[in-house]
XYZ file of N, CA and C in Angstrom:
723
model
N -21.570 -42.315 -99.164
C -20.427 -42.370 -100.065
C -20.365 -43.753 -100.736
N -20.123 -43.750 -102.045
C -20.080 -44.989 -102.811
C -18.651 -45.518 -102.864
N -18.413 -46.702 -102.299
C -17.082 -47.293 -102.271
C -16.896 -48.340 -103.371
N -17.826 -48.401 -104.297
C -17.726 -49.362 -105.384
C -16.599 -48.962 -106.337
N -15.737 -49.919 -106.669
C -14.636 -49.638 -107.590
C -15.152 -49.525 -109.014
N -14.549 -48.604 -109.754
C -14.901 -48.483 -111.170
C -14.268 -49.637 -111.940
N -14.698 -49.831 -113.161
C -14.121 -50.885 -113.995
C -12.636 -50.651 -114.233
N -12.257 -49.386 -114.396
C -10.838 -49.060 -114.596
C -10.022 -49.401 -113.350
N -10.550 -49.071 -112.176
C -9.850 -49.378 -110.935
C -9.700 -50.883 -110.735
N -10.736 -51.633 -111.067
C -10.660 -53.090 -110.964
C -9.604 -53.636 -111.928
N -9.525 -53.056 -113.122
C -8.545 -53.494 -114.101
C -7.127 -53.242 -113.603
N -6.927 -52.068 -113.021
C -5.604 -51.731 -112.488
C -5.239 -52.671 -111.340
N -6.184 -52.920 -110.446
C -5.941 -53.843 -109.336
C -5.567 -55.227 -109.848
N -6.324 -55.727 -110.815
C -6.074 -57.064 -111.339
C -4.758 -57.135 -112.105
N -4.435 -56.058 -112.817
C -3.169 -56.008 -113.547
C -1.995 -56.044 -112.583
N -2.094 -55.256 -111.512
C -1.026 -55.235 -110.500
C -0.916 -56.584 -109.804
N -2.045 -57.215 -109.534
C -2.045 -58.523 -108.861
C -1.362 -59.571 -109.725
N -1.722 -59.597 -111.004
C -1.111 -60.572 -111.909
C 0.377 -60.316 -112.087
N 0.731 -59.046 -112.188
C 2.142 -58.694 -112.336
C 2.937 -59.138 -111.108
N 2.406 -58.851 -109.941
C 3.108 -59.206 -108.709
C 3.296 -60.715 -108.590
N 2.276 -61.460 -108.905
C 2.354 -62.911 -108.769
C 3.248 -63.543 -109.831
N 3.230 -62.993 -111.037
C 3.987 -63.592 -112.136
C 5.418 -63.068 -112.247
N 5.622 -61.795 -111.909
C 6.934 -61.181 -112.110
C 7.727 -60.962 -110.815
N 7.026 -60.716 -109.717
C 7.722 -60.404 -108.468
C 7.884 -61.607 -107.549
N 6.906 -62.485 -107.546
C 6.975 -63.627 -106.634
C 8.163 -64.552 -106.899
N 8.479 -64.866 -108.155
C 9.631 -65.732 -108.390
C 10.924 -65.098 -107.856
N 11.560 -65.756 -106.909
C 12.825 -65.277 -106.372
C 12.732 -64.225 -105.294
N 11.514 -63.895 -104.828
C 11.389 -62.799 -103.868
C 12.106 -63.107 -102.558
N 12.035 -64.351 -102.080
C 12.696 -64.719 -100.830
C 14.211 -64.667 -100.990
N 14.698 -65.180 -102.115
C 16.139 -65.181 -102.360
C 16.687 -63.764 -102.477
N 15.947 -62.880 -103.148
C 16.406 -61.486 -103.271
C 16.518 -60.843 -101.899
N 15.544 -61.135 -101.039
C 15.564 -60.555 -99.697
C 16.732 -61.111 -98.886
N 16.946 -62.415 -98.951
C 18.024 -63.030 -98.182
C 19.397 -62.561 -98.648
N 19.530 -62.344 -99.952
C 20.814 -61.911 -100.520
C 20.972 -60.385 -100.533
N 19.920 -59.681 -100.103
C 19.912 -58.214 -100.130
C 20.196 -57.702 -101.551
N 19.570 -58.360 -102.493
C 19.797 -58.075 -103.911
C 18.760 -57.098 -104.435
N 19.202 -55.951 -104.903
C 18.271 -54.944 -105.415
C 17.518 -55.500 -106.627
N 16.190 -55.317 -106.674
C 15.372 -55.914 -107.745
C 15.426 -55.119 -109.044
N 16.596 -55.033 -109.630
C 16.800 -54.191 -110.808
C 15.874 -54.563 -111.960
N 15.826 -55.839 -112.305
C 14.981 -56.276 -113.426
C 13.504 -56.068 -113.126
N 13.140 -56.333 -111.887
C 11.734 -56.195 -111.504
C 11.286 -54.725 -111.548
N 12.154 -53.827 -111.077
C 11.826 -52.396 -111.104
C 11.731 -51.904 -112.546
N 12.611 -52.408 -113.410
C 12.548 -52.026 -114.830
C 11.216 -52.444 -115.440
N 10.730 -53.631 -115.082
C 9.438 -54.095 -115.581
C 8.293 -53.273 -114.991
N 8.430 -52.878 -113.728
C 7.419 -52.019 -113.117
C 7.349 -50.679 -113.837
N 8.507 -50.172 -114.245
C 8.547 -48.922 -115.004
C 7.817 -49.081 -116.333
N 8.051 -50.192 -117.016
C 7.379 -50.451 -118.288
C 5.860 -50.514 -118.120
N 5.428 -51.021 -116.957
C 3.993 -51.145 -116.676
C 3.370 -49.828 -116.221
N 4.203 -48.834 -115.969
C 3.691 -47.531 -115.542
C 3.473 -47.396 -114.050
N 4.050 -48.300 -113.253
C 3.828 -48.286 -111.813
C 4.655 -47.238 -111.065
N 5.625 -46.608 -111.715
C 6.513 -45.694 -110.993
C 6.083 -44.228 -111.088
N 5.062 -43.963 -111.885
C 4.551 -42.590 -111.976
C 3.059 -42.598 -112.203
N 2.351 -43.357 -111.387
C 0.949 -43.636 -111.660
C 0.059 -42.407 -111.654
N 0.286 -41.476 -110.731
C -0.605 -40.321 -110.602
C -0.081 -39.078 -111.319
N 1.110 -39.176 -111.907
C 1.706 -38.031 -112.599
C 0.922 -37.731 -113.875
N 0.776 -36.455 -114.156
C 0.077 -36.013 -115.366
C 0.736 -36.638 -116.604
N -0.061 -37.150 -117.549
C 0.502 -37.758 -118.755
C 1.455 -36.847 -119.527
N 1.286 -35.540 -119.421
C 2.184 -34.649 -120.152
C 3.605 -34.703 -119.605
N 3.759 -35.272 -118.392
C 5.094 -35.475 -117.830
C 5.478 -36.954 -117.832
N 4.764 -37.755 -118.608
C 5.109 -39.157 -118.753
C 4.426 -40.095 -117.794
N 3.495 -39.585 -116.986
C 2.824 -40.420 -115.996
C 1.524 -41.025 -116.487
N 0.869 -41.761 -115.588
C -0.369 -42.437 -115.948
C -1.615 -41.617 -115.728
N -1.517 -40.526 -114.965
C -2.669 -39.670 -114.714
C -3.798 -40.360 -113.970
N -3.448 -41.334 -113.142
C -4.478 -42.120 -112.447
C -4.888 -41.475 -111.128
N -6.019 -41.936 -110.608
C -6.516 -41.409 -109.346
C -5.828 -42.108 -108.175
N -6.004 -41.545 -106.977
C -5.341 -42.066 -105.789
C -5.777 -43.489 -105.448
N -7.055 -43.786 -105.611
C -7.560 -45.130 -105.304
C -6.874 -46.171 -106.184
N -6.718 -45.866 -107.463
C -6.041 -46.794 -108.366
C -4.605 -47.033 -107.919
N -3.936 -45.971 -107.528
C -2.563 -46.088 -107.045
C -2.494 -46.957 -105.793
N -3.398 -46.724 -104.853
C -3.405 -47.499 -103.604
C -3.701 -48.969 -103.880
N -4.615 -49.250 -104.788
C -4.936 -50.629 -105.139
C -3.704 -51.340 -105.712
N -2.976 -50.643 -106.582
C -1.769 -51.234 -107.166
C -0.700 -51.441 -106.102
N -0.543 -50.458 -105.218
C 0.430 -50.569 -104.128
C 0.113 -51.764 -103.238
N -1.157 -51.964 -102.960
C -1.581 -53.063 -102.098
C -1.211 -54.416 -102.703
N -1.449 -54.566 -103.989
C -1.151 -55.839 -104.645
C 0.353 -56.094 -104.722
N 1.121 -55.049 -105.008
C 2.586 -55.188 -105.041
C 3.108 -55.528 -103.652
N 2.570 -54.861 -102.644
C 3.038 -55.046 -101.261
C 2.770 -56.453 -100.740
N 1.689 -57.071 -101.202
C 1.360 -58.428 -100.763
C 2.472 -59.419 -101.107
N 3.157 -59.171 -102.218
C 4.138 -60.115 -102.737
C 5.570 -59.700 -102.432
N 5.901 -58.432 -102.626
C 7.289 -57.975 -102.481
C 7.320 -56.593 -101.848
N 7.588 -56.568 -100.546
C 7.597 -55.297 -99.814
C 8.729 -54.384 -100.268
N 9.837 -54.977 -100.731
C 10.950 -54.145 -101.210
C 10.542 -53.365 -102.458
N 9.922 -54.049 -103.401
C 9.478 -53.357 -104.613
C 8.409 -52.316 -104.288
N 7.567 -52.615 -103.311
C 6.497 -51.676 -102.982
C 7.038 -50.401 -102.335
N 8.073 -50.529 -101.501
C 8.602 -49.318 -100.862
C 9.377 -48.468 -101.865
N 10.027 -49.122 -102.819
C 10.696 -48.382 -103.895
C 9.657 -47.615 -104.711
N 8.590 -48.308 -105.049
C 7.484 -47.709 -105.801
C 6.835 -46.570 -105.029
N 6.618 -46.777 -103.738
C 5.956 -45.780 -102.904
C 6.746 -44.490 -102.812
N 8.045 -44.604 -102.535
C 8.882 -43.403 -102.406
C 8.917 -42.632 -103.724
N 9.078 -43.365 -104.823
C 9.171 -42.684 -106.114
C 7.870 -41.972 -106.464
N 6.730 -42.626 -106.195
C 5.423 -42.043 -106.509
C 5.009 -40.965 -105.514
N 4.895 -41.363 -104.247
C 4.239 -40.532 -103.233
C 5.076 -39.362 -102.759
N 6.379 -39.533 -102.724
C 7.243 -38.478 -102.201
C 7.932 -37.680 -103.307
N 8.646 -38.379 -104.181
C 9.480 -37.669 -105.150
C 8.657 -37.114 -106.312
N 7.937 -37.989 -107.013
C 7.130 -37.498 -108.143
C 6.083 -36.477 -107.686
N 5.358 -36.829 -106.617
C 4.297 -35.940 -106.150
C 4.858 -34.591 -105.724
N 5.976 -34.614 -104.994
C 6.553 -33.365 -104.506
C 6.994 -32.446 -105.622
N 7.647 -33.015 -106.636
C 8.123 -32.185 -107.749
C 6.962 -31.706 -108.605
N 6.000 -32.588 -108.863
C 4.866 -32.165 -109.696
C 4.039 -31.083 -109.004
N 3.860 -31.219 -107.712
C 3.012 -30.280 -106.971
C 3.693 -28.934 -106.759
N 4.994 -28.941 -106.483
C 5.654 -27.704 -106.060
C 6.858 -27.299 -106.906
N 7.260 -28.133 -107.853
C 8.426 -27.806 -108.663
C 8.116 -26.811 -109.767
N 9.169 -26.249 -110.326
C 9.024 -25.355 -111.475
C 8.849 -26.190 -112.741
N 8.425 -25.546 -113.803
C 8.282 -26.251 -115.071
C 9.635 -26.777 -115.547
N 10.685 -26.024 -115.296
C 12.020 -26.480 -115.674
C 12.396 -27.748 -114.906
N 12.082 -27.793 -113.609
C 12.367 -28.972 -112.798
C 11.533 -30.167 -113.249
N 10.292 -29.919 -113.568
C 9.420 -31.009 -114.032
C 9.911 -31.572 -115.359
N 10.306 -30.686 -116.248
C 10.764 -31.122 -117.555
C 12.068 -31.915 -117.453
N 12.943 -31.492 -116.559
C 14.259 -32.122 -116.439
C 14.217 -33.416 -115.634
N 13.408 -33.436 -114.559
C 13.452 -34.570 -113.632
C 12.173 -35.411 -113.606
N 11.019 -34.753 -113.592
C 9.770 -35.492 -113.376
C 9.486 -36.484 -114.496
N 9.753 -36.111 -115.719
C 9.485 -37.000 -116.843
C 10.284 -38.297 -116.719
N 11.525 -38.188 -116.314
C 12.371 -39.376 -116.162
C 11.937 -40.209 -114.964
N 11.494 -39.542 -113.901
C 11.021 -40.256 -112.713
C 9.726 -41.004 -112.996
N 8.815 -40.354 -113.681
C 7.504 -40.950 -113.932
C 7.583 -42.161 -114.846
N 8.538 -42.162 -115.762
C 8.689 -43.278 -116.692
C 9.636 -44.350 -116.158
N 10.268 -44.071 -115.026
C 11.179 -45.042 -114.447
C 12.561 -45.036 -115.072
N 12.847 -44.044 -115.908
C 14.206 -43.930 -116.451
C 15.203 -43.724 -115.316
N 14.760 -42.983 -114.295
C 15.509 -42.841 -113.059
C 14.526 -43.016 -111.900
N 15.053 -43.263 -110.702
C 14.209 -43.237 -109.510
C 14.788 -42.228 -108.530
N 13.959 -41.832 -107.568
C 14.372 -40.801 -106.635
C 14.329 -41.260 -105.191
N 14.883 -40.428 -104.320
C 14.885 -40.684 -102.878
C 14.519 -39.403 -102.154
N 13.952 -39.558 -100.969
C 13.506 -38.421 -100.151
C 14.379 -38.377 -98.901
N 15.138 -37.310 -98.750
C 16.149 -37.219 -97.684
C 15.729 -36.222 -96.611
N 15.051 -36.748 -95.595
C 14.615 -35.935 -94.459
C 15.277 -36.377 -93.161
N 15.171 -37.666 -92.831
C 15.645 -38.182 -91.537
C 17.157 -38.022 -91.363
N 17.559 -37.770 -90.107
C 18.959 -37.604 -89.761
C 19.287 -38.405 -88.509
N 20.572 -38.607 -88.210
C 20.943 -39.382 -87.020
C 20.291 -38.889 -85.740
N 20.088 -37.570 -85.624
C 19.528 -37.014 -84.395
C 18.161 -36.378 -84.596
N 17.656 -36.432 -85.817
C 16.403 -35.723 -86.104
C 15.246 -36.650 -86.449
N 15.526 -37.890 -86.828
C 14.446 -38.767 -87.246
C 13.654 -38.113 -88.364
N 12.346 -38.087 -88.245
C 11.504 -37.437 -89.256
C 11.045 -36.051 -88.813
N 11.743 -35.488 -87.826
C 11.396 -34.159 -87.320
C 12.056 -33.103 -88.188
N 11.280 -32.529 -89.083
C 11.824 -31.559 -90.041
C 12.288 -30.275 -89.378
N 11.881 -30.018 -88.132
C 12.288 -28.776 -87.460
C 13.661 -28.890 -86.825
N 14.223 -30.109 -86.759
C 15.496 -30.316 -86.068
C 16.624 -30.662 -87.033
N 16.574 -30.122 -88.220
C 17.584 -30.427 -89.221
C 18.965 -29.911 -88.831
N 19.961 -30.788 -88.911
C 21.347 -30.391 -88.711
C 22.059 -30.183 -90.046
N 21.515 -30.812 -91.092
C 22.066 -30.613 -92.431
C 21.834 -29.166 -92.841
N 22.884 -28.534 -93.358
C 22.788 -27.124 -93.727
C 22.981 -26.924 -95.222
N 22.319 -25.918 -95.746
C 22.491 -25.492 -97.135
C 22.682 -23.972 -97.086
N 23.934 -23.563 -97.048
C 24.257 -22.146 -96.874
C 24.226 -21.412 -98.209
N 23.544 -20.294 -98.215
C 23.409 -19.485 -99.418
C 24.741 -18.815 -99.744
N 25.298 -19.138 -100.898
C 26.568 -18.574 -101.353
C 26.371 -17.662 -102.563
N 25.235 -17.039 -102.623
C 24.871 -16.110 -103.702
C 24.565 -16.821 -105.013
N 25.546 -17.497 -105.602
C 25.323 -18.171 -106.878
C 24.832 -19.607 -106.711
N 24.975 -20.145 -105.507
C 24.601 -21.533 -105.250
C 24.419 -21.732 -103.757
N 23.930 -22.919 -103.373
C 23.885 -23.309 -101.960
C 24.976 -24.342 -101.717
N 25.572 -24.311 -100.522
C 26.600 -25.270 -100.152
C 26.020 -26.204 -99.093
N 25.866 -27.470 -99.469
C 25.171 -28.460 -98.654
C 26.154 -29.320 -97.854
N 25.903 -29.421 -96.529
C 26.714 -30.259 -95.652
C 25.812 -30.962 -94.641
N 26.085 -32.244 -94.399
C 25.308 -32.969 -93.400
C 25.138 -34.433 -93.763
N 24.382 -35.134 -92.931
C 24.149 -36.562 -93.122
C 22.663 -36.876 -93.020
N 22.195 -37.700 -93.927
C 20.815 -38.183 -93.900
C 20.832 -39.695 -93.663
N 19.929 -40.157 -92.835
C 19.887 -41.575 -92.459
C 18.619 -42.271 -92.942
N 18.705 -43.600 -93.056
C 17.558 -44.471 -93.377
C 16.862 -44.060 -94.675
N 17.671 -43.780 -95.700
C 17.120 -43.271 -96.956
C 16.815 -44.419 -97.915
N 15.542 -44.642 -98.166
C 15.114 -45.637 -99.146
C 15.527 -45.191 -100.543
N 16.057 -46.127 -101.333
C 16.603 -45.852 -102.668
C 17.892 -45.053 -102.597
N 18.545 -45.068 -101.429
C 19.728 -44.230 -101.237
C 20.815 -44.422 -102.265
N 21.079 -45.660 -102.652
C 22.150 -45.920 -103.610
C 21.640 -45.993 -105.036
N 20.418 -46.445 -105.220
C 19.893 -46.643 -106.574
C 19.299 -45.376 -107.178
N 18.983 -44.413 -106.362
C 18.370 -43.173 -106.864
C 19.368 -42.340 -107.671
N 18.841 -41.613 -108.634
C 19.655 -40.675 -109.415
C 19.526 -39.254 -108.897
N 18.410 -38.967 -108.221
C 18.239 -37.649 -107.613
C 17.703 -37.809 -106.195
N 18.047 -36.838 -105.364
C 17.572 -36.796 -103.981
C 16.792 -35.509 -103.755
N 15.676 -35.607 -103.029
C 15.015 -34.414 -102.507
C 15.529 -34.237 -101.085
N 16.302 -33.194 -100.863
C 17.001 -33.008 -99.591
C 16.421 -31.821 -98.826
N 16.078 -32.071 -97.567
C 15.596 -31.014 -96.678
C 16.766 -30.538 -95.831
N 17.027 -29.231 -95.835
C 18.195 -28.704 -95.131
C 17.920 -27.315 -94.561
N 18.680 -26.985 -93.536
C 18.533 -25.700 -92.848
C 19.410 -24.648 -93.515
N 18.799 -23.563 -93.953
C 19.539 -22.465 -94.573
C 19.793 -21.329 -93.592
N 18.846 -21.073 -92.720
C 18.994 -19.990 -91.725
C 18.457 -20.492 -90.395
N 19.357 -20.919 -89.503
C 18.947 -21.527 -88.230
C 18.205 -20.547 -87.334
N 18.497 -19.260 -87.465
C 17.831 -18.253 -86.630
C 16.342 -18.136 -86.961
N 15.941 -18.579 -88.118
C 14.536 -18.506 -88.522
C 13.757 -19.758 -88.152
N 14.442 -20.740 -87.552
C 13.757 -21.976 -87.172
C 13.198 -22.696 -88.382
N 11.941 -23.151 -88.295
C 11.363 -23.915 -89.409
C 11.166 -23.054 -90.654
N 11.161 -21.734 -90.478
C 11.014 -20.855 -91.631
C 12.327 -20.665 -92.383
N 13.405 -21.220 -91.846
C 14.703 -21.133 -92.509
C 15.100 -22.422 -93.203
N 14.149 -23.358 -93.345
C 14.421 -24.650 -93.957
C 14.029 -24.631 -95.438
N 14.859 -25.268 -96.261
C 14.569 -25.350 -97.687
C 14.625 -26.788 -98.185
N 14.059 -27.008 -99.361
C 14.086 -28.312 -100.022
C 14.793 -28.159 -101.365
N 15.629 -29.141 -101.699
C 16.449 -29.053 -102.898
C 16.423 -30.366 -103.685
N 16.543 -30.222 -104.992
C 16.773 -31.385 -105.850
C 18.282 -31.503 -106.032
N 18.835 -32.628 -105.601
C 20.274 -32.839 -105.665
C 20.568 -34.063 -106.519
N 21.386 -33.886 -107.534
C 21.757 -34.999 -108.397
C 22.831 -35.852 -107.728
N 22.670 -37.159 -107.817
C 23.556 -38.097 -107.130
C 25.010 -37.947 -107.561
N 25.247 -37.625 -108.824
C 26.618 -37.562 -109.318
C 27.321 -36.244 -109.002
N 26.703 -35.405 -108.182
C 27.330 -34.146 -107.791
C 28.518 -34.428 -106.870
N 29.675 -33.796 -107.102
C 30.837 -34.009 -106.241
C 30.528 -33.695 -104.776
N 31.079 -34.521 -103.870
C 30.894 -34.297 -102.442
C 29.862 -35.202 -101.798
N 29.222 -36.065 -102.591
C 28.217 -36.990 -102.062
C 28.842 -38.376 -101.872
N 28.665 -38.950 -100.697
C 29.106 -40.322 -100.450
C 27.959 -41.103 -99.811
N 27.925 -42.384 -100.096
C 26.813 -43.240 -99.683
C 27.316 -44.319 -98.737
N 26.630 -44.492 -97.618
C 27.007 -45.477 -96.628
C 26.608 -46.881 -97.034
N 26.983 -47.882 -96.237
C 26.645 -49.272 -96.542
C 25.144 -49.512 -96.438
N 24.695 -50.548 -97.118
C 23.286 -50.921 -97.118
C 22.868 -51.399 -95.735
N 21.727 -50.912 -95.255
C 21.228 -51.278 -93.937
C 20.202 -52.411 -94.054
N 20.057 -53.174 -92.983
C 19.093 -54.272 -92.954
C 17.754 -53.798 -92.402
N 16.684 -54.073 -93.141
C 15.332 -53.790 -92.663
C 14.499 -55.023 -92.967
N 14.033 -55.678 -91.930
C 13.380 -56.975 -92.051
C 12.266 -56.964 -93.101
N 12.374 -57.879 -94.061
C 11.359 -58.016 -95.083
C 11.527 -57.115 -96.282
N 12.390 -56.102 -96.170
C 12.632 -55.204 -97.313
C 14.132 -55.034 -97.529
N 14.854 -56.132 -97.367
C 16.309 -56.066 -97.471
C 16.807 -55.968 -98.904
N 15.958 -56.248 -99.880
C 16.436 -56.093 -101.254
C 16.282 -54.663 -101.762
N 15.570 -53.833 -101.025
C 15.609 -52.399 -101.332
C 16.867 -51.836 -100.675
N 17.392 -50.743 -101.199
C 18.620 -50.216 -100.608
C 18.312 -49.023 -99.701
N 18.498 -49.256 -98.417
C 18.348 -48.213 -97.401
C 19.736 -47.859 -96.910
N 20.119 -46.601 -97.046
C 21.485 -46.194 -96.724
C 21.512 -44.837 -96.025
N 22.680 -44.508 -95.519
C 22.964 -43.135 -95.102
C 23.596 -42.412 -96.293
N 23.379 -41.118 -96.355
C 23.979 -40.318 -97.418
C 24.675 -39.119 -96.776
N 25.946 -38.932 -97.119
C 26.733 -37.845 -96.563
C 26.988 -36.778 -97.627
N 26.780 -35.529 -97.245
C 27.005 -34.399 -98.145
C 28.146 -33.540 -97.582
N 29.188 -33.362 -98.369
C 30.339 -32.568 -97.940
C 30.646 -31.494 -98.973
N 30.274 -30.250 -98.652
C 30.487 -29.122 -99.558
C 29.926 -29.394 -100.952
N 28.681 -29.847 -100.986
C 28.001 -30.129 -102.249
C 27.357 -28.844 -102.770
N 27.713 -28.463 -103.973
C 27.164 -27.246 -104.568
C 25.828 -27.543 -105.253
N 24.799 -26.804 -104.842
C 23.467 -26.975 -105.417
C 23.094 -25.703 -106.182
N 22.774 -25.809 -107.459
C 22.346 -24.617 -108.208
C 21.102 -23.990 -107.590
N 21.023 -22.688 -107.635
C 19.868 -21.991 -107.078
C 18.555 -22.478 -107.710
N 18.608 -22.839 -108.995
C 17.392 -23.270 -109.690
C 16.876 -24.613 -109.187
N 17.662 -25.298 -108.355
C 17.234 -26.598 -107.834
C 16.536 -26.509 -106.483
N 16.368 -25.306 -105.969
C 15.551 -25.153 -104.766
C 14.087 -25.309 -105.157
N 13.329 -26.001 -104.306
C 11.897 -26.184 -104.563
C 11.111 -25.137 -103.782
N 10.350 -24.335 -104.492
C 9.540 -23.307 -103.837
C 10.351 -22.089 -103.439
N 9.668 -21.173 -102.791
C 10.321 -19.941 -102.352
C 11.235 -20.217 -101.162
N 12.090 -19.256 -100.849
C 13.018 -19.410 -99.736
C 12.250 -19.628 -98.430
N 12.616 -20.687 -97.701
C 11.947 -20.999 -96.444
C 10.767 -21.937 -96.570
N 10.537 -22.474 -97.759
C 9.383 -23.341 -97.990
C 9.644 -24.803 -97.594
N 10.869 -25.136 -97.244
C 11.244 -26.532 -97.040
C 10.448 -27.276 -95.990
N 10.154 -26.635 -94.860
C 9.391 -27.313 -93.803
C 7.987 -27.649 -94.293
N 7.321 -26.680 -94.911
C 5.979 -26.925 -95.441
C 6.025 -28.001 -96.515
N 7.049 -27.965 -97.345
C 7.199 -28.964 -98.400
C 7.288 -30.359 -97.802
N 8.114 -30.524 -96.780
C 8.280 -31.831 -96.138
C 6.970 -32.314 -95.541
N 6.271 -31.436 -94.835
C 5.033 -31.834 -94.179
C 3.930 -32.155 -95.200
N 3.833 -31.343 -96.229
C 2.801 -31.569 -97.236
C 3.094 -32.833 -98.049
N 4.361 -33.073 -98.327
C 4.735 -34.251 -99.113
C 4.497 -35.518 -98.311
N 4.870 -35.518 -97.046
C 4.700 -36.703 -96.212
C 3.223 -37.012 -95.946
N 2.395 -35.971 -95.969
C 0.966 -36.182 -95.694
C 0.135 -36.201 -96.971
N 0.801 -35.855 -98.101
C 0.069 -35.640 -99.349
C -0.455 -36.867 -100.009
């Protein structure tokens, strides 16, 4: 197997390295100490195309290969771990999950904005008693015919406060076990959503990690990802994808 980087991959690596050193390094310690979200830095990352690197260009992404993405992530991570985790969640979990398994309507409405950095997303799996175990979800999304009614709490959510949309894993039919779990796109401004205080995570304190509480949140049926019961597979494939 040939591990030699292509000229394009080297260019992407060098571009990310220069960006990190010139744009992210100034003030990185102060942002972390003050727990200050890197708003300006993330906006510049969006302009550079770092928030949707592997997304198909027809949805506003860079259409790059995985190696190029990893090289860019590595250079960003060397300088600012907060910016890198924001970038990682938006690329690897949210953009990838919607592009791979979402409908064309979902891609048109959400993926284009995510890939260009107009908005960022969060992935809501972990819970106070479930950690990253997708089979032990306590959050429920009950089918109400015209919509789902979402209730529960998600913990340790990266981009919890700054995200505009959440990918939420929830239990729809507990009797079906993991086959009763679904995944949903939930807009942050939907009534019934409240966000907990910012949590401290050593070295990435300028990213916002929070708990998110859902109380009788109505989710349109069209915002479910995949067929009914696909949520467990979606979570596992997205986390490993």
